[in-house]
Amino acid sequence: QVQLVESGGGLVQAGGSLRLSCAASGHYVMGWFRQTPGKEREFVAAISWSGYNTYYADSVKGRFTISRDNAKNTVYLQMNRLIPGDTADYYCAARSSRNSDSYYAVGTYDYWGQGTQVTVSS
């Protein structure tokens, strides 16, 4: 049973920073997604199995950084210059396949964390 445990969410003022962590029970291609009430879950960032390749949604490019510590099976999402539009529940996801094709697609991930709430006040 694959387990993904997220942490690091919270309340922050606009312009501030947060770092999300996702501890996995194994080594996978990993992604971060976010969702607000009434909207579909959307892609935020992904990192390849090796960690050499990273991918970002246009809305977060230049502000968010995804990284991984393979020794700890942990993926991080460093979020800087946060804006109220970043407010959402953030979900960590993992896929069994080692390839990063269609990294932005919700349906290509096999496992999901429970989510962590991020609130950015103006």
Coordinates of C-alpha atoms in Angstrom, one line a residue:
Q1 CA 0.0 0.0 0.0
V2 CA 1.5 3.3 -1.1
Q3 CA 1.3 6.1 1.4
L4 CA 1.8 9.8 0.7
V5 CA 1.8 12.1 3.7
E6 CA 1.7 15.8 3.1
S7 CA 2.6 18.6 5.5
G8 CA 3.5 22.3 5.5
G9 CA 0.2 24.0 4.6
G10 CA -1.1 26.9 6.5
L11 CA -2.1 30.6 6.4
V12 CA 0.3 33.1 5.0
Q13 CA 0.1 36.7 3.8
A14 CA 0.4 37.6 0.2
G15 CA 4.1 37.8 -0.8
G16 CA 5.0 35.2 1.8
S17 CA 6.4 31.7 1.4
L18 CA 5.5 28.2 2.4
R19 CA 7.1 24.8 1.9
L20 CA 5.0 21.7 1.4
S21 CA 6.5 18.3 2.0
C22 CA 5.3 14.9 0.8
A23 CA 6.8 11.8 2.3
A24 CA 6.2 8.7 0.2
S25 CA 6.5 5.0 1.1
G26 CA 8.6 4.4 -2.1
H27 CA 10.2 6.1 -5.1
Y28 CA 7.9 7.5 -7.8
V29 CA 7.4 10.2 -10.3
M30 CA 5.7 12.8 -8.2
G31 CA 3.4 15.7 -8.7
W32 CA 1.6 18.4 -6.9
F33 CA -1.9 19.4 -7.7
R34 CA -4.4 21.9 -6.1
Q35 CA -8.1 22.2 -5.9
T36 CA -10.6 24.8 -4.8
P37 CA -14.3 24.2 -4.0
G38 CA -16.3 23.7 -7.2
K39 CA -13.3 23.5 -9.5
E40 CA -11.4 20.6 -11.0
R41 CA -8.1 19.6 -9.5
E42 CA -5.3 21.3 -11.4
F43 CA -1.7 20.6 -12.1
V44 CA 0.9 22.7 -10.2
A45 CA 4.3 20.9 -10.6
A46 CA 5.9 17.6 -11.2
I47 CA 9.3 16.0 -10.9
S48 CA 10.8 13.1 -12.8
W49 CA 11.8 9.8 -11.3
S50 CA 15.5 10.8 -11.3
G51 CA 14.8 14.4 -10.2
Y52 CA 16.6 15.8 -13.2
N53 CA 13.5 17.1 -14.9
T54 CA 10.9 19.4 -13.4
Y55 CA 7.6 20.8 -14.8
Y56 CA 5.4 23.7 -13.8
A57 CA 2.1 25.2 -14.5
D58 CA 2.4 28.6 -16.1
S59 CA 0.6 30.2 -13.2
V60 CA 3.4 29.2 -10.7
K61 CA 6.5 29.2 -13.0
G62 CA 9.2 31.4 -11.4
R63 CA 7.5 31.4 -8.0
F64 CA 7.3 27.7 -7.1
T65 CA 10.1 25.1 -7.0
I66 CA 9.6 21.3 -6.8
S67 CA 12.5 19.2 -5.6
R68 CA 13.1 15.7 -4.1
D69 CA 15.3 14.0 -1.6
N70 CA 15.6 10.5 -2.9
A71 CA 17.3 9.2 0.2
K72 CA 14.2 10.3 2.2
N73 CA 11.6 9.5 -0.5
T74 CA 10.3 13.0 0.1
V75 CA 9.2 15.7 -2.4
Y76 CA 9.0 19.4 -1.6
L77 CA 7.2 22.3 -3.1
Q78 CA 8.7 25.6 -2.2
M79 CA 6.2 28.3 -2.8
N80 CA 7.4 31.9 -2.9
R81 CA 5.6 35.2 -3.7
L82 CA 2.3 33.7 -2.8
I83 CA -0.8 35.4 -4.0
P84 CA -4.5 34.9 -2.9
G85 CA -5.1 33.0 -6.1
D86 CA -2.8 30.3 -4.8
T87 CA -5.3 29.5 -2.0
A88 CA -6.4 25.9 -2.4
D89 CA -6.1 22.4 -1.0
Y90 CA -2.8 21.0 -2.3
Y91 CA -2.4 17.3 -3.1
C92 CA 0.7 15.2 -3.6
A93 CA 0.5 12.5 -6.2
A94 CA 2.6 9.6 -7.3
R95 CA 2.6 7.3 -10.3
S96 CA 3.9 3.7 -10.6
S97 CA 5.4 4.3 -14.0
R98 CA 8.9 5.8 -14.2
N99 CA 8.1 7.9 -17.2
S100 CA 7.0 11.5 -17.0
D101 CA 4.7 11.6 -20.0
S102 CA 1.5 13.6 -19.5
Y103 CA 2.8 14.7 -16.1
Y104 CA 0.1 17.4 -16.0
A105 CA -2.8 14.9 -16.2
V106 CA -4.6 14.0 -13.0
G107 CA -5.6 10.6 -14.4
T108 CA -2.0 9.5 -14.9
Y109 CA -1.3 9.4 -11.2
D110 CA -2.0 6.2 -9.2
Y111 CA -1.8 7.4 -5.6
W112 CA -2.8 10.6 -3.8
G113 CA -2.2 12.2 -0.4
Q114 CA -4.9 13.5 1.9
G115 CA -4.3 17.1 1.0
T116 CA -3.0 20.1 2.9
Q117 CA -4.7 23.5 3.0
V118 CA -2.9 26.6 1.9
T119 CA -4.6 30.0 2.5
V120 CA -3.0 33.2 1.2
S121 CA -4.5 36.4 2.7
S122 CA -4.4 39.7 0.9

